Amino acid sequence: MNKEKILKAGKIAKQIRKFAKSLIKKDMPLLEIANKIEDKITELGGKPAFPTNLSINDIAAHYTPSHDDETLAHGLLKVDFGIHVDGWAADTAFSLDLEDSEQNKKLIEAAEKALEKAIETIKQGTTTSEIGKQINKIIESYDFSPIINLSGHEMKQHELHAGLTIPNFDDNKNISINKGLYAIEPFATPGNGKVYDGKPSGIYMLINEKNVRSPIARDILNHIIQEYQTLPFCSRWLVKTFGTKALFGLKQLEDNGNLHHFQQLVETSHNKVAQAEHTVLISDEKIVTTNQIY
Ligand code: MN
Ligand code: MN
């Protein structure tokens, strides 16, 4: 692990949290929010580790605006973004109540308190199940459920989801936490506590570099290999570089088996979902990289 790069990515993430919180207002286009966050990440010397997720209400995750998106910020908005420095990522999220709803505020508090408890609990030798148990306990104390099929995750260089997963409930797997870089992300909902695969998100990841016949698809594939490697990217980014013909090329790459296309993750009972997330480095000490004091 490269501690210096991990801490640098985390420091930018903390600045972006502050920037995004002051930027986002009700009825602002999601497209504008995503572009401003991602431009600011670059300005601060990082790169987006994945497309900014701006998921509203019952969409728990994996909504990123398309190049022509017209959705305006409203409801219970999850702002989930990542920064990487040479493939070492900081992954963080917060939720905003844009409709002055008591329930939204309670959901946000439940997710945040669960995250705080999880950060307190994680250390070398504790288990992933123990962290999940504590998350579940806090969220249930608010009379909500965690989303059980979404989880935190270990991160390695150029790999956002690698190694261990950190459940949001006690899954009885009892896997020990070792030194590593972990994202912890509780989700709280008054609903069933499960998500299903919804519409295609426009978020993709490279899974195979095999040759593709169409010249535009080949250009896009080479660009992906160079720019994103195995980190997620989105159609909006490629439209910026290649114009709207990128959409055609992406379809060909998906059909050819080069790309995995992520789907939007929607709460099964269509209830609202709040999320909180931080990245924690476990080495000889514990550092919440996305909330460093400096
Ligand atoms: Mn995240
Ligand atoms: Mn994450």
XYZ file of C-alpha atoms and ligand atoms in Angstrom:
296
model
C 0.000 0.000 0.000
C 1.165 3.518 -0.755
C 0.273 5.507 2.341
C 1.278 8.854 0.880
C -1.004 8.468 -2.150
C -3.839 7.059 -0.022
C -3.673 10.056 2.314
C -3.438 12.509 -0.575
C -6.603 11.056 -2.174
C -8.333 11.194 1.205
C -7.368 14.787 1.806
C -8.878 15.804 -1.546
C -12.015 13.798 -0.678
C -12.480 15.775 2.521
C -12.168 19.054 0.608
C -14.687 17.836 -1.980
C -17.162 16.884 0.766
C -17.065 20.479 1.970
C -17.219 21.861 -1.573
C -20.192 19.660 -2.537
C -22.122 20.461 0.646
C -21.908 24.189 -0.069
C -22.555 23.734 -3.808
C -25.675 21.562 -3.864
C -29.065 23.250 -3.690
C -32.540 21.945 -4.416
C -33.377 22.011 -8.158
C -29.767 22.249 -9.307
C -29.254 19.945 -12.327
C -27.511 16.709 -11.339
C -25.393 17.104 -14.463
C -24.024 20.422 -13.181
C -23.339 18.943 -9.723
C -21.443 15.948 -11.135
C -19.400 18.072 -13.527
C -18.457 20.594 -10.852
C -17.439 17.900 -8.364
C -15.343 16.061 -10.939
C -13.715 19.268 -12.227
C -12.846 20.247 -8.655
C -11.263 16.826 -8.020
C -8.973 17.386 -11.017
C -8.225 20.961 -9.930
C -7.100 19.659 -6.513
C -4.677 17.200 -8.109
C -6.673 13.971 -8.037
C -8.715 12.034 -10.554
C -12.271 10.760 -10.122
C -12.025 7.117 -8.997
C -15.512 6.499 -10.396
C -18.360 8.626 -11.778
C -20.067 10.779 -9.156
C -23.176 8.944 -7.963
C -26.169 11.207 -7.326
C -28.928 8.801 -6.381
C -32.330 10.103 -5.295
C -34.905 8.585 -2.885
C -35.414 4.843 -3.520
C -32.387 4.621 -5.806
C -29.714 3.566 -3.328
C -26.714 3.774 -5.638
C -25.363 3.805 -9.201
C -27.201 6.786 -10.599
C -24.858 9.085 -12.460
C -26.173 11.746 -14.836
C -25.986 10.989 -18.553
C -24.490 13.620 -20.913
C -28.003 15.014 -21.576
C -29.521 14.399 -18.130
C -32.207 16.864 -17.067
C -32.914 15.591 -13.546
C -32.891 18.252 -10.847
C -31.683 17.653 -7.287
C -34.572 16.878 -4.944
C -35.786 14.543 -2.220
C -33.225 12.448 -0.363
C -30.030 12.772 -2.380
C -26.988 10.552 -1.882
C -23.716 12.138 -3.005
C -21.112 9.399 -3.437
C -17.767 10.197 -5.060
C -14.226 8.906 -5.237
C -10.769 10.298 -5.787
C -7.747 8.336 -6.840
C -4.067 9.128 -6.882
C -2.238 6.601 -9.059
C -5.036 4.077 -8.494
C -5.186 4.494 -4.685
C -8.710 5.549 -3.872
C -10.693 7.492 -1.325
C -14.397 6.597 -1.435
C -16.863 8.715 0.521
C -20.540 9.654 0.585
C -23.070 11.771 2.406
C -26.815 12.298 2.066
C -28.817 15.524 1.841
C -32.459 16.190 2.666
C -33.698 18.600 -0.021
C -37.381 18.575 0.945
C -37.254 19.377 4.648
C -38.558 15.989 5.738
C -38.263 14.714 9.297
C -37.986 11.135 8.052
C -35.151 12.019 5.672
C -33.263 13.710 8.501
C -33.728 10.652 10.704
C -32.563 8.313 7.938
C -29.453 10.431 7.389
C -28.702 10.470 11.107
C -29.127 6.691 11.325
C -26.654 6.110 8.465
C -24.151 8.593 9.931
C -24.320 7.212 13.468
C -23.952 3.675 12.117
C -20.863 4.784 10.170
C -19.381 6.423 13.281
C -19.894 3.223 15.260
C -18.407 1.106 12.479
C -15.317 3.345 12.332
C -14.953 2.994 16.094
C -15.296 -0.809 15.809
C -12.951 -1.533 12.897
C -9.415 -2.549 13.849
C -6.973 -5.366 13.197
C -8.358 -8.597 14.604
C -12.003 -7.586 14.772
C -14.296 -9.306 12.290
C -16.342 -8.032 9.382
C -19.436 -9.559 11.024
C -18.849 -7.617 14.236
C -18.748 -4.365 12.249
C -21.951 -5.378 10.433
C -23.606 -6.254 13.718
C -22.858 -2.797 15.138
C -24.122 -1.072 11.967
C -27.352 -3.065 12.078
C -27.857 -2.375 15.772
C -27.626 1.400 15.349
C -29.877 1.503 12.290
C -32.500 -0.698 13.971
C -32.432 1.583 17.011
C -33.917 4.221 14.675
C -36.586 1.697 13.552
C -35.020 1.430 10.114
C -33.304 -1.414 8.264
C -29.842 -1.511 6.749
C -29.611 -2.525 3.090
C -28.298 -6.042 3.461
C -27.209 -6.634 -0.130
C -25.019 -3.537 -0.268
C -21.759 -3.528 1.632
C -18.512 -1.822 2.367
C -15.402 -3.126 0.693
C -11.660 -3.379 0.745
C -9.785 -1.392 -1.903
C -6.506 -2.109 -3.641
C -4.600 -0.188 -6.295
C -6.895 0.326 -9.323
C -9.475 -1.949 -7.680
C -12.418 -0.359 -5.917
C -13.928 -3.611 -4.742
C -11.167 -6.045 -3.844
C -10.749 -8.598 -1.087
C -13.048 -8.300 1.926
C -16.577 -6.987 2.038
C -17.941 -5.269 5.129
C -21.604 -6.192 5.572
C -24.262 -3.888 6.982
C -25.552 -6.675 9.258
C -24.092 -9.702 11.074
C -23.555 -12.178 8.233
C -21.833 -14.693 10.548
C -18.817 -14.995 8.254
C -16.449 -13.733 10.953
C -13.618 -12.791 8.618
C -10.756 -11.025 10.421
C -9.774 -7.498 9.517
C -6.117 -7.158 8.612
C -4.046 -4.186 7.521
C -5.691 -2.664 4.483
C -7.787 0.089 2.995
C -11.519 -0.194 3.637
C -14.629 1.733 2.615
C -17.466 1.443 5.122
C -20.915 2.419 3.874
C -24.093 1.885 5.859
C -27.414 2.449 4.086
C -30.610 3.041 6.106
C -34.183 2.664 4.866
C -37.689 2.364 6.320
C -38.271 -0.257 3.575
C -37.374 -3.936 3.106
C -33.646 -3.349 3.259
C -32.785 -4.859 -0.089
C -31.999 -3.494 -3.524
C -32.624 -4.955 -6.983
C -30.966 -4.247 -10.320
C -32.874 -1.442 -12.052
C -32.163 0.404 -15.296
C -28.704 0.469 -16.892
C -26.683 3.220 -15.207
C -24.295 4.314 -17.928
C -21.501 3.332 -15.515
C -19.114 0.723 -16.904
C -15.955 -1.122 -16.003
C -13.352 -2.781 -18.212
C -13.390 -6.576 -17.824
C -11.674 -7.809 -20.982
C -9.258 -6.122 -23.416
C -10.025 -8.486 -26.318
C -10.070 -7.060 -29.825
C -13.158 -5.436 -31.273
C -13.744 -4.878 -35.008
C -15.392 -1.467 -35.174
C -12.841 1.402 -35.362
C -14.776 3.720 -33.015
C -15.192 0.931 -30.459
C -11.467 0.207 -30.724
C -10.566 3.885 -30.163
C -12.808 3.981 -27.119
C -11.360 0.729 -25.781
C -7.814 2.101 -26.060
C -8.896 5.296 -24.316
C -10.507 3.291 -21.481
C -7.383 1.151 -21.021
C -5.277 4.295 -20.824
C -7.464 6.563 -18.766
C -9.442 4.344 -16.424
C -7.825 0.905 -16.420
C -10.040 -1.205 -14.133
C -11.749 1.722 -12.380
C -15.373 2.520 -13.293
C -16.197 5.272 -15.803
C -19.373 6.532 -17.481
C -20.854 7.315 -20.874
C -20.972 11.041 -19.968
C -17.152 11.127 -19.734
C -16.739 9.404 -23.090
C -19.239 11.703 -24.815
C -17.000 14.591 -23.688
C -14.021 13.045 -25.488
C -15.627 11.352 -28.518
C -19.039 13.045 -28.931
C -22.292 11.108 -28.969
C -20.849 8.394 -31.215
C -19.253 7.149 -27.996
C -22.672 5.742 -27.057
C -22.624 3.505 -30.129
C -19.054 2.392 -29.397
C -19.897 1.598 -25.775
C -22.815 -0.578 -26.891
C -20.483 -2.516 -29.184
C -17.905 -2.971 -26.413
C -20.625 -4.161 -24.049
C -21.977 -6.649 -26.622
C -18.431 -7.822 -27.396
C -17.825 -8.659 -23.715
C -15.231 -5.965 -23.034
C -17.270 -4.063 -20.483
C -19.438 -4.697 -17.480
C -22.409 -2.322 -17.425
C -23.600 -1.550 -13.871
C -27.297 -1.207 -13.153
C -29.029 1.298 -10.906
C -29.674 -0.210 -7.467
C -33.237 0.371 -6.316
C -34.811 -0.391 -2.929
C -37.258 -3.268 -3.455
C -40.199 -1.660 -1.614
C -39.469 1.765 -3.182
C -38.734 3.369 0.129
C -36.127 6.078 0.579
C -32.517 5.263 1.317
C -29.817 7.302 3.106
C -26.090 6.503 2.893
C -22.949 7.569 4.717
C -19.443 6.467 3.754
C -15.828 6.972 4.724
C -12.556 5.278 3.829
C -10.404 3.904 6.643
C -6.749 2.924 6.447
C -5.852 0.188 8.892
C -2.098 -0.021 9.378
C -0.222 0.372 12.650
C -2.746 3.088 13.374
C -6.283 3.754 12.145
C -6.759 6.734 9.835
C -10.110 7.838 8.427
C -8.523 9.035 5.199
C -11.611 10.944 4.012
C -11.882 12.809 7.315
C -8.279 13.550 8.214
C -7.449 16.277 10.646
C -4.760 18.465 9.173
Mn -18.896 5.242 -2.469
Mn -17.854 2.323 -1.632
